[in-house]
Coordinates of C-alpha atoms in Angstrom, one line a residue:
Chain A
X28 CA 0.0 0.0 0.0
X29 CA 2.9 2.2 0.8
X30 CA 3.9 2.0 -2.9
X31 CA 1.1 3.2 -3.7
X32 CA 1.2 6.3 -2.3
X33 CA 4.8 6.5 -3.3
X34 CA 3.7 6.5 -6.6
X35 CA 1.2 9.3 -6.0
X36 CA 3.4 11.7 -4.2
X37 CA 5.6 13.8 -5.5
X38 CA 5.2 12.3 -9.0
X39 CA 3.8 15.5 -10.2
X40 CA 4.1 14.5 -14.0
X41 CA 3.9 10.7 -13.3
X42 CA 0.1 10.9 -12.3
X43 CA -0.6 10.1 -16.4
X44 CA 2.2 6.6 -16.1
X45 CA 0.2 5.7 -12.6
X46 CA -3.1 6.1 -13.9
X47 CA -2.7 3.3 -16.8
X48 CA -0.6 1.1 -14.9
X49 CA -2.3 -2.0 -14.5
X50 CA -1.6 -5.4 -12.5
X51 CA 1.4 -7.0 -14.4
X52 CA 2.6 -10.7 -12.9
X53 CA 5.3 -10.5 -10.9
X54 CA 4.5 -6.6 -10.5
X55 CA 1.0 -7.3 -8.2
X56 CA 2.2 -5.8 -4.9
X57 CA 2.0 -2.6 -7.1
X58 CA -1.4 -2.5 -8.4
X59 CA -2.8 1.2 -8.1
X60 CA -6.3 2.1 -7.3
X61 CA -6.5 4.5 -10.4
X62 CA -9.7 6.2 -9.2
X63 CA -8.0 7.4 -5.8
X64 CA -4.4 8.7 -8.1
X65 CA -6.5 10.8 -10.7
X66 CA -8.4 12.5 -7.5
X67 CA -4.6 12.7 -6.2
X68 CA -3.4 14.3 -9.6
X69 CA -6.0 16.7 -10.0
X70 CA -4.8 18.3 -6.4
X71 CA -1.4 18.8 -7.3
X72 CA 0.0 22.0 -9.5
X73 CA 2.7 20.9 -12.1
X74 CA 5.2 23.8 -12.9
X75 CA 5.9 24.0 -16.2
X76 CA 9.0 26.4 -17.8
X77 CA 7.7 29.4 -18.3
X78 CA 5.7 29.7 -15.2
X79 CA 9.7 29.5 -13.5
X80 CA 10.0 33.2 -14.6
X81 CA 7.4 34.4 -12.6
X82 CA 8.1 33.0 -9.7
X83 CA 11.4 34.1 -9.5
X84 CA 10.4 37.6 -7.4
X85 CA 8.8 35.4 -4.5
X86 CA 11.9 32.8 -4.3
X87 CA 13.8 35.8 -4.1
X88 CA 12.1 37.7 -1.4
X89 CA 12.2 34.2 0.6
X90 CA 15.8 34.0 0.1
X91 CA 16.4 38.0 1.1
X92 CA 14.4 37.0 4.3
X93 CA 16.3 33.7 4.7
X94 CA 19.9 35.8 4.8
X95 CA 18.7 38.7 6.7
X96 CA 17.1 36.1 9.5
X97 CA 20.8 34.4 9.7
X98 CA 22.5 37.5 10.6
X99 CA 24.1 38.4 7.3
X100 CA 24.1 42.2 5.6
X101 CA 22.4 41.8 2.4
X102 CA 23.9 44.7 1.5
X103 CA 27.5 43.8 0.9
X104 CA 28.9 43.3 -2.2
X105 CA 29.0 39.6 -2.1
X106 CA 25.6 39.0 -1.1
X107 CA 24.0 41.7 -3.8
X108 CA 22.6 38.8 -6.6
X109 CA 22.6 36.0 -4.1
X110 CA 18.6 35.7 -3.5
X111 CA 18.3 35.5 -7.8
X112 CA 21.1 33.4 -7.9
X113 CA 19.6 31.2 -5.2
X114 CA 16.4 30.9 -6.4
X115 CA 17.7 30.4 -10.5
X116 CA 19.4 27.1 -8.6
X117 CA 16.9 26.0 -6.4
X118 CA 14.4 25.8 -9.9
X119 CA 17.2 24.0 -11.4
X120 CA 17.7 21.6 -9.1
X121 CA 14.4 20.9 -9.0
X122 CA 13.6 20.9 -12.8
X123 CA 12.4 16.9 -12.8
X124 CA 8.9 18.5 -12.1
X125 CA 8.3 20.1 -15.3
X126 CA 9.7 16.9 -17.2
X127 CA 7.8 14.0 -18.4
X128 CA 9.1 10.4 -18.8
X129 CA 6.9 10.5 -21.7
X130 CA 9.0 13.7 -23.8
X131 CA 12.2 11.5 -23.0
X132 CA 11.2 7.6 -24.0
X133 CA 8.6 8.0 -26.5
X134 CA 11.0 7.6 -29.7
X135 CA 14.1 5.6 -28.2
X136 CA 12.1 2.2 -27.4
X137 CA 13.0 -0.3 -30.4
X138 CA 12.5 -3.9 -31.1
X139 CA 15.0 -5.9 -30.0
X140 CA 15.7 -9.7 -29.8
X141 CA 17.5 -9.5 -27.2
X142 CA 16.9 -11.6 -23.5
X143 CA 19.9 -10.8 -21.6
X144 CA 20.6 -7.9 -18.5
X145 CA 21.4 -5.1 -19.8
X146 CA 22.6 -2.7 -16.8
X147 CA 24.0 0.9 -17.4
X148 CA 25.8 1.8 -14.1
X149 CA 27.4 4.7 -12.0
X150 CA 24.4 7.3 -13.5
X151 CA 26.2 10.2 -11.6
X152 CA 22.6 11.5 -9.1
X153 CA 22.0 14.5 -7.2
X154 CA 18.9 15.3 -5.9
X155 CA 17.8 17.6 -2.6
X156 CA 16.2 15.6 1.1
X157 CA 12.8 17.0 0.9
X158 CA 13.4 17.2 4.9
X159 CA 16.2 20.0 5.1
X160 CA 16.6 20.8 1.6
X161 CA 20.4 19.9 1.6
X162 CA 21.7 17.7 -1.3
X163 CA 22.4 14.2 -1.4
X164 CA 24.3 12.4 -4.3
X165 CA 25.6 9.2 -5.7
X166 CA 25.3 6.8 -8.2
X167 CA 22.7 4.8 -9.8
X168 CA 22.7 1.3 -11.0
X169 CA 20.1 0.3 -13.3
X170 CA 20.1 -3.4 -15.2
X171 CA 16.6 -4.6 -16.9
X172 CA 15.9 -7.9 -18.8
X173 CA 14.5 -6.7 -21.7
X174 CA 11.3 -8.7 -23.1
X175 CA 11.2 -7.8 -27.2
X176 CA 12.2 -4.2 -26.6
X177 CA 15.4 -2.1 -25.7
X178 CA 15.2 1.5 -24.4
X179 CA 18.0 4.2 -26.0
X180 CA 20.6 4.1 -23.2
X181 CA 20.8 7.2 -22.2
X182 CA 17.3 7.4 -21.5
X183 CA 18.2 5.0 -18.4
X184 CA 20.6 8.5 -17.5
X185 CA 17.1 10.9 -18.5
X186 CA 14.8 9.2 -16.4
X187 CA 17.4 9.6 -13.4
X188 CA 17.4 13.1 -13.8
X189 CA 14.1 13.6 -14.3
X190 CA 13.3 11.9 -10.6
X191 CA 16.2 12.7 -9.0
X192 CA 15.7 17.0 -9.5
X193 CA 13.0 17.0 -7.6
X194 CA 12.5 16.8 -3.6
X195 CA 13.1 13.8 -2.9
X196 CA 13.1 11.0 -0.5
X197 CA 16.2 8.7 -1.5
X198 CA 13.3 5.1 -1.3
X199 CA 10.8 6.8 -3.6
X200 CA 13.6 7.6 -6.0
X201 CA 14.9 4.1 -6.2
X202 CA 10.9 3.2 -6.4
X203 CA 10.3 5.6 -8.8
X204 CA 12.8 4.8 -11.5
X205 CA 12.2 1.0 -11.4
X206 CA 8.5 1.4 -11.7
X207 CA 9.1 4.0 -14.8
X208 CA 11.2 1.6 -16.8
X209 CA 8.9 -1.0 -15.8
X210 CA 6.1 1.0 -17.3
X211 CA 7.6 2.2 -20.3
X212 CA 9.3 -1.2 -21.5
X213 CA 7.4 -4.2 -19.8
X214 CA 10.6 -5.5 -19.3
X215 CA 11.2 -9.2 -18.1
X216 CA 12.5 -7.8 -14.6
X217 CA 14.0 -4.2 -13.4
X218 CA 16.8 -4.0 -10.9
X219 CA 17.8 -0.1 -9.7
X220 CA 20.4 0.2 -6.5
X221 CA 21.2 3.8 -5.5
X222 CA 23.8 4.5 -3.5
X223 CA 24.1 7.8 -1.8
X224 CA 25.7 10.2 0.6
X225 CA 23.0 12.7 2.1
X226 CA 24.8 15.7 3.5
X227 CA 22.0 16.2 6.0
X228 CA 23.9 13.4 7.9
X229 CA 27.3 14.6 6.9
X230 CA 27.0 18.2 7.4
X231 CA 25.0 18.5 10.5
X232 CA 23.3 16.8 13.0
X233 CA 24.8 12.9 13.6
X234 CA 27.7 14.4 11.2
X235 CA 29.6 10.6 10.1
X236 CA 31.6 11.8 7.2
X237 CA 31.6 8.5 5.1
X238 CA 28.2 6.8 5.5
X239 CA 26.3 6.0 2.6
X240 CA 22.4 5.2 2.1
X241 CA 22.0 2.5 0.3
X242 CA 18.4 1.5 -1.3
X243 CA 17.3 -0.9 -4.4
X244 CA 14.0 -2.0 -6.0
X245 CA 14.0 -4.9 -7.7
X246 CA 11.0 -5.6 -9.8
X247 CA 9.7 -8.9 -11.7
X248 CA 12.6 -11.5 -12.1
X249 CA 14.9 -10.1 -10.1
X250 CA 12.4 -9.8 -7.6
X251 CA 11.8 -13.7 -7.7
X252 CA 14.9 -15.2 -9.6
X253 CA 18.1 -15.1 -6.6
X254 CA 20.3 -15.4 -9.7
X255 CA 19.3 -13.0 -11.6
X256 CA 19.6 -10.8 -9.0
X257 CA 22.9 -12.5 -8.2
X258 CA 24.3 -11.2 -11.4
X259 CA 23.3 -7.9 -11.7
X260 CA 24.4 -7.0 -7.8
X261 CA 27.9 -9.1 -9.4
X262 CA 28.5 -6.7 -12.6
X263 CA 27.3 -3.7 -10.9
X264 CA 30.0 -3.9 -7.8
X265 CA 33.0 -1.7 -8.1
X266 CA 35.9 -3.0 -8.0
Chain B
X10 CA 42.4 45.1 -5.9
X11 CA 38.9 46.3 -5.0
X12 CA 38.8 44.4 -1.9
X13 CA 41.4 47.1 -0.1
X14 CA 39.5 50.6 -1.2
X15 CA 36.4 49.0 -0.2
X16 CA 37.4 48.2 3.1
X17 CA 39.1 51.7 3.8
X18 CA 35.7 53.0 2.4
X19 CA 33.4 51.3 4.9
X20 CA 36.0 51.7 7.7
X21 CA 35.4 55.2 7.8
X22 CA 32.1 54.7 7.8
X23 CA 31.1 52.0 10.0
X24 CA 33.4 50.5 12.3
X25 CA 31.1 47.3 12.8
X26 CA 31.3 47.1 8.4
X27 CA 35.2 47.0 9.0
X28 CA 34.5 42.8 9.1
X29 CA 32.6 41.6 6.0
X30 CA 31.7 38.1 7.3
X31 CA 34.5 38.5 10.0
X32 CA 37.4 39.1 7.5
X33 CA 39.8 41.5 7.9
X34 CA 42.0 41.4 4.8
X35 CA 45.2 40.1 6.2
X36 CA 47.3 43.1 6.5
X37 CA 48.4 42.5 9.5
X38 CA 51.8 44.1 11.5
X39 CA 53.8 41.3 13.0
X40 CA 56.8 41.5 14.5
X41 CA 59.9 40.9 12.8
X42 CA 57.8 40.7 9.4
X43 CA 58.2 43.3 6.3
X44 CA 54.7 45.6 6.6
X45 CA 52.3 45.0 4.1
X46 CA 52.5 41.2 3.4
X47 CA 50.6 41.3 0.6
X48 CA 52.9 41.9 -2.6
X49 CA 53.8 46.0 -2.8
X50 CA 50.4 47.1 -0.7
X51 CA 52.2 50.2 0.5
X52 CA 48.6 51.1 2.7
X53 CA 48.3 50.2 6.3
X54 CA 45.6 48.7 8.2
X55 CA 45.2 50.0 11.7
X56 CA 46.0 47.2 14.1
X57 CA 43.6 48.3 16.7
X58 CA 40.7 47.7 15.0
X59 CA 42.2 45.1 12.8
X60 CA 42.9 43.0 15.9
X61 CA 39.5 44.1 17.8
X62 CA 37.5 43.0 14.3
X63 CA 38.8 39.3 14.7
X64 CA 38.2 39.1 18.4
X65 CA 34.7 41.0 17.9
X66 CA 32.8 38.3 15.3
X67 CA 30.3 37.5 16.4
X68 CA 27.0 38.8 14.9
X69 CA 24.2 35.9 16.1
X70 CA 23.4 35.0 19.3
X71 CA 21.1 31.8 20.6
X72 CA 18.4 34.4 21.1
X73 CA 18.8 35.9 18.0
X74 CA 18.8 32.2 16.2
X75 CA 15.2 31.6 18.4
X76 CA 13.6 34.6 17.2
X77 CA 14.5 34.8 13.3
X78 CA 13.4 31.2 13.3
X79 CA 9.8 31.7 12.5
X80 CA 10.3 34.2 9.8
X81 CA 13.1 31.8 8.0
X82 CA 10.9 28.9 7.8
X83 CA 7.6 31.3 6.8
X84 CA 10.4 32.2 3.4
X85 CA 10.9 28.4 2.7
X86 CA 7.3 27.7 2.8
X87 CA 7.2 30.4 0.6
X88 CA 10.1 28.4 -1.7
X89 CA 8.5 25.0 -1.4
X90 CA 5.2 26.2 -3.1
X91 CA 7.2 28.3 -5.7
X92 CA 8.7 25.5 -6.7
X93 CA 5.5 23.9 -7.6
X94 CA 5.7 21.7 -4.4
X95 CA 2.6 21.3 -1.7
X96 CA 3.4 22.2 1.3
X97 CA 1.2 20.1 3.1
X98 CA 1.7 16.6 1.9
X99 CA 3.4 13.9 4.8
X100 CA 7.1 14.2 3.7
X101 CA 6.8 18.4 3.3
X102 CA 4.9 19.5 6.7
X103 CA 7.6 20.4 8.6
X104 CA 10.3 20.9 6.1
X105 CA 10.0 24.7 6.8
X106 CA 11.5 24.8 10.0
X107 CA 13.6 21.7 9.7
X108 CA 15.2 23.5 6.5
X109 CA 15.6 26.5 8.6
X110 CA 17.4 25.0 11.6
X111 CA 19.5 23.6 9.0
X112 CA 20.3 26.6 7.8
X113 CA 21.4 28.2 10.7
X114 CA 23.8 25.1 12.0
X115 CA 25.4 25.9 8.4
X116 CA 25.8 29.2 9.4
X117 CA 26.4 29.1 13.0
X118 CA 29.9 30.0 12.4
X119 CA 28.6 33.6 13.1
X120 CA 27.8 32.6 16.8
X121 CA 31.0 32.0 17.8
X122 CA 33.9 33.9 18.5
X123 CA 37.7 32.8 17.9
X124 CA 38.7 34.1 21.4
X125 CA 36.1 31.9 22.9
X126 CA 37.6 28.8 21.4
X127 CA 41.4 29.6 21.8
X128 CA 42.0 31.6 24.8
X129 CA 42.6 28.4 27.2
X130 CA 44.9 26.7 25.0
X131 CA 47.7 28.6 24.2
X132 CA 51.0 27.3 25.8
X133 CA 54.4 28.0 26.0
X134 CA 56.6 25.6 24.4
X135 CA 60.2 25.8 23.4
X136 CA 59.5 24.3 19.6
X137 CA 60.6 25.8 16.7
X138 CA 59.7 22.8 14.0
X139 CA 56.6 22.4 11.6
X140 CA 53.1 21.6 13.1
X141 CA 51.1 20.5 11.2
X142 CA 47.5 19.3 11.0
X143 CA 46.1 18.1 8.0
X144 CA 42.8 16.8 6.2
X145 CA 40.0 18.7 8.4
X146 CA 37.1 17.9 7.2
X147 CA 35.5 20.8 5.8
X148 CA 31.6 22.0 5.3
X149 CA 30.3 25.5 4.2
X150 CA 28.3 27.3 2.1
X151 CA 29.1 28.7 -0.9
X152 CA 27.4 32.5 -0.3
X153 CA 26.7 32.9 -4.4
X154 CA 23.9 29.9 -4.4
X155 CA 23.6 29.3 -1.4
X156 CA 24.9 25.4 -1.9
X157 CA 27.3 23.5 0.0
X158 CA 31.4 23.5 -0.5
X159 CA 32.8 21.0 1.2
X160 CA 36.6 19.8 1.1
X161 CA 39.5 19.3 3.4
X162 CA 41.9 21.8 5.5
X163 CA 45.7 21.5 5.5
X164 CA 46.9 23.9 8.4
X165 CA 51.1 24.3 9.1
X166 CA 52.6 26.4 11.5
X167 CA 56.1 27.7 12.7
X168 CA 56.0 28.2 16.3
X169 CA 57.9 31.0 17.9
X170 CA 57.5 29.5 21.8
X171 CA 53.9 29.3 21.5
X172 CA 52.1 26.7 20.6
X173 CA 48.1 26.2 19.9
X174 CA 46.2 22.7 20.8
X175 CA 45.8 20.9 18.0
X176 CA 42.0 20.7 17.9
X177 CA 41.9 24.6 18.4
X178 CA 43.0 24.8 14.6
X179 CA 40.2 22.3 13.7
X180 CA 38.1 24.5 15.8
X181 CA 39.4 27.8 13.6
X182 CA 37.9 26.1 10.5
X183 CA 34.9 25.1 12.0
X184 CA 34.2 28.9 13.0
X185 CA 34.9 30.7 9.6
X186 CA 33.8 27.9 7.5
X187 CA 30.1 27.5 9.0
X188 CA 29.1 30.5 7.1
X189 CA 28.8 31.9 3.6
X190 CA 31.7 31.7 2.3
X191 CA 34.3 32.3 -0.7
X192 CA 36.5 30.1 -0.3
X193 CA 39.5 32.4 -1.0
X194 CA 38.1 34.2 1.8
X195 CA 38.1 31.7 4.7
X196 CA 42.0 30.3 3.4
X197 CA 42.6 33.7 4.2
X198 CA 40.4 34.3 7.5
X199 CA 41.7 30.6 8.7
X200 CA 45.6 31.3 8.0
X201 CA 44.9 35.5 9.9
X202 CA 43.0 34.2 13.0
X203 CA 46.2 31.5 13.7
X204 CA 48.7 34.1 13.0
X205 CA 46.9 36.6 15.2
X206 CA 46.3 34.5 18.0
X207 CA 49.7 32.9 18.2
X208 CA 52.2 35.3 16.6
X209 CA 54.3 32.3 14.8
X210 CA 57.1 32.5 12.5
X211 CA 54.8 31.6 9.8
X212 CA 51.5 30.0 8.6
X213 CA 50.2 27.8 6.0
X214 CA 47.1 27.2 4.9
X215 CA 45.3 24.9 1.8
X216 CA 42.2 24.6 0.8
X217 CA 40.9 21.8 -1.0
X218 CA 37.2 21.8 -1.9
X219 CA 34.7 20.7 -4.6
X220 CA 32.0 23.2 -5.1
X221 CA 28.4 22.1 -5.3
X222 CA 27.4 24.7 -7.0
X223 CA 29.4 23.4 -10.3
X224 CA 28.9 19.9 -9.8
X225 CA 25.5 20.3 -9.3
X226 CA 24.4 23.3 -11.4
X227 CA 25.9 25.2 -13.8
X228 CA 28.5 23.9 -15.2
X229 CA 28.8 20.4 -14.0
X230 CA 31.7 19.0 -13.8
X231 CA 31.7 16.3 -11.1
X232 CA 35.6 16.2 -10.6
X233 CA 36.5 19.3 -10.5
X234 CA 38.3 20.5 -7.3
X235 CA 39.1 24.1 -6.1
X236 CA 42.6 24.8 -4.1
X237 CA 43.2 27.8 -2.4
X238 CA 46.0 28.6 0.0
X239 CA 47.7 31.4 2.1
X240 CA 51.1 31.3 3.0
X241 CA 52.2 34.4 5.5
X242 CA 55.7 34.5 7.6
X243 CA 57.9 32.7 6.7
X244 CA 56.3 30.4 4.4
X245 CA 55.6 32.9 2.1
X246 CA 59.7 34.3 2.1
X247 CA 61.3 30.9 2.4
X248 CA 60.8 28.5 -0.3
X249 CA 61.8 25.7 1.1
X250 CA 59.8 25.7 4.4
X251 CA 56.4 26.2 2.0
X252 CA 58.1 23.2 0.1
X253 CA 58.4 21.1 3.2
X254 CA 54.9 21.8 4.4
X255 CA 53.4 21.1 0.8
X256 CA 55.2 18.0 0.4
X257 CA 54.4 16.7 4.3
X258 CA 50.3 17.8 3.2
X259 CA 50.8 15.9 0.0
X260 CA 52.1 12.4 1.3

């Protein structure tokens, strides 16, 4: 059930994937209730491009507040463009919401005959904790079995970007991605591993300098199959 | 240079503006040291309120902290929904103020002073070889985007019969990097501070950081690193003390 609502939240631009994502076998613990995501999707506001413009004055009054309430003098020289700068970053790094998986996949899905992994790995990620708005980063690992069709490759790379600039939460990334390859390719099995440092934990509060978050999804035959999974987690392990 | 004419220019204006971010530009008057380290600057800083500006830094108290906490988390509820987010969903609620407490630990730097930290742990000690302590961990924020820097600290210092604890220098970084920062800046504000406090025969500092806001953003180029470093004393005359201390940072 928890998937569920992973799907649903902050997947501003997925609500159109979730809402014609049916049972598939081996996929059943994610059945959605389509009814209760379209009620969900109507709710939220998607941000599209030119819409960034003008909200740039409001971001920018936040971040004036934001420097003046920590002490600093807005006024010198240093300090002058910050709240644009700021706010021009903060829409960047959280551009996935105006992008679609559709715009990226649509025309690199071809027929293939081929049956075995394929895994693209060390997909460079940064993305922002949704709790304290401080970055985390890492690399992805993505491997599908492909079933008759074979997605462009960097396309694996695009629909890491397009989840991970957003506010994120690093399960419901992980979750995210699978379940958008899944979608797009009814591949045979999906496998994603992320592995990440968050600087919340490294820059403040517990402070451990070398921890990483770990977190995978592995949908369909890697879910059931210990070999496959076997040899994905095998080629995707540095050295 | 503008950074000299604009500090002369505020000086006469506003004592407390003397300090941008707690900097002092590091013309300092040490003895047995030729005036004006930096390269030909024939103008003086007055050492009064050159060495009253370091011990003076602080501008944030606890109190201060308490009460701007409200209106810093109202401004990131205001950046969460202009950023097309809801506020109000589960993982969002109380991102506001967590975001804001964040923001002030990153910036707590301007709650503490370097007096407070060093006064007890000054000693005499008859050693006049290198100390050095290397790889500090380092965490700021870059004061341009308002996105973390983070990197690693190499301090070295000539003693002239005093010597500083060693977590004291880790301490110095801590202070002037928990702030928004350049980082040419807080080489410079780290190597002053030790050479104020302890009046060695010469400091060395290096900087080694990557910069969110290009690996991120911008530009993006995950490797790239930034290195920054102020030699003063004697490591800036002598090349083969700076040679020592780079190659002891190095191995």
């Amino acid at each position: 059930m928890e998937y569920q609502k992973a799907a649903e939240l902050n997947g501003l631009c997925n609500g159109k994937i979730v809402t014609e994502y049916l049972c598939r076998n081996g996929f059943s613990e994610l059945s959605v209730d389509t009814k209760k995501v379209a009620v969900q999707h109507k709710n939220e506001t998607s941000r599209k491009e030119a819409e960034d413009e003008s909200r740039l004055p409001a971001l920018e009054a936040a971040y004036t507040t934001i420097l003046r309430g920590l002490g600093e003098n807005t006024d010198r020289q240093g300090l002058l463009k910050t709240p644009l700068r700021a706010a021009k970053a903060m829409q960047f790094l959280t551009k996935g919401y105006h992008e679609t998986i559709y715009d990226v996949l649509n025309d690199a899905i071809f027929d293939e005959d081929h049956e075995e992994l394929v895994i693209v790995k060390d997909i460079d990620m940064f993305s922002l904790c949704e709790h304290h708005l401080v970055p985390f980063f890492g690399k992805v690992h993505i491997g599908y079995l492909p079933s008759k069709k074979v997605v462009g490759l960097s396309k694996l790379a695009r629909i890491v970007e397009i989840y991970s600039r957003r506010l994120q939460v690093q399960e419901r990334l992980t979750k995210q991605i699978a379940m958008a390859i899944s979608e797009a390719l009814q591949p045979v099995g999906v496998a994603v591993v992320i592995e990440a440092a968050h600087m919340c934990m490294v820059m403040r509060g517990v402070q451990k300098m070398n921890s990483r978050t770990v977190t995978s999804a592995m949908l369909g035959v890697f879910r059931e199959d210990p070999k496959a999974r076997e040899e994905f987690l095998a080629l995707t392990k540095s050295a | 240079m503008e950074r000299p004419k604009q500090k002369q220019v505020s000086q006469s204006e506003n004592e407390t503006d003397a300090a941008i971010n707690g900097h002092f530009d590091g013309r300092v008057k040490m003895p047995g040291w030729r005036a004006g380290g930096a390269a030909g600057d024939p103008s003086t800083v007055p050492s009064s309120s050159v060495m009253e500006s370091w011990r003076e830094e602080r501008t944030r108290s606890l109190e201060d902290n308490e009460m701007s906490l409200p209106s810093i988390a109202a401004a990131y509820t205001t950046i969460l929904r202009g950023l097309g987010e809801d506020p109000q969903r589960q993982g969002l609620l109380k991102t506001p103020w967590r975001a804001a407490t964040a923001m002030q630990f990153f910036t707590k730097g301007y709650q503490e002073k370097i007096i407070d930290v060093l006064n007890d742990a000054i000693f005499d000690e008859d050693h006049d070889e290198m100390v050095i302590v290397k790889d500090i961990d380092m965490f700021s924020m870059c004061e341009h985007h308002l996105v973390p820097i983070f990197g690693r600290v190499h301090i070295g210092y000539l003693p002239n019969k005093r010597v500083l604890g060693l977590s004291k220098l880790a301490r110095i970084v801590e202070i002037y990097s928990r702030r928004l920062q350049v980082q040419e800046r807080l080489t410079k504000q780290i190597a002053v501070a030790i050479t104020e406090a302890l009046q060695p025969a010469g400091v060395g500092v290096v900087v080694e950081a990557t910069h969110m806001c290009m690996v991120m953003r911008g530009v993006q180029k995950m490797n790239s690193k930034t290195v920054t470093s102020t030699m003063l004393g004697v490591f800036r005359e002598d090349p083969k003390t700076r040679d020592e201390f780079l190659t002891l940072i190095r191995s």
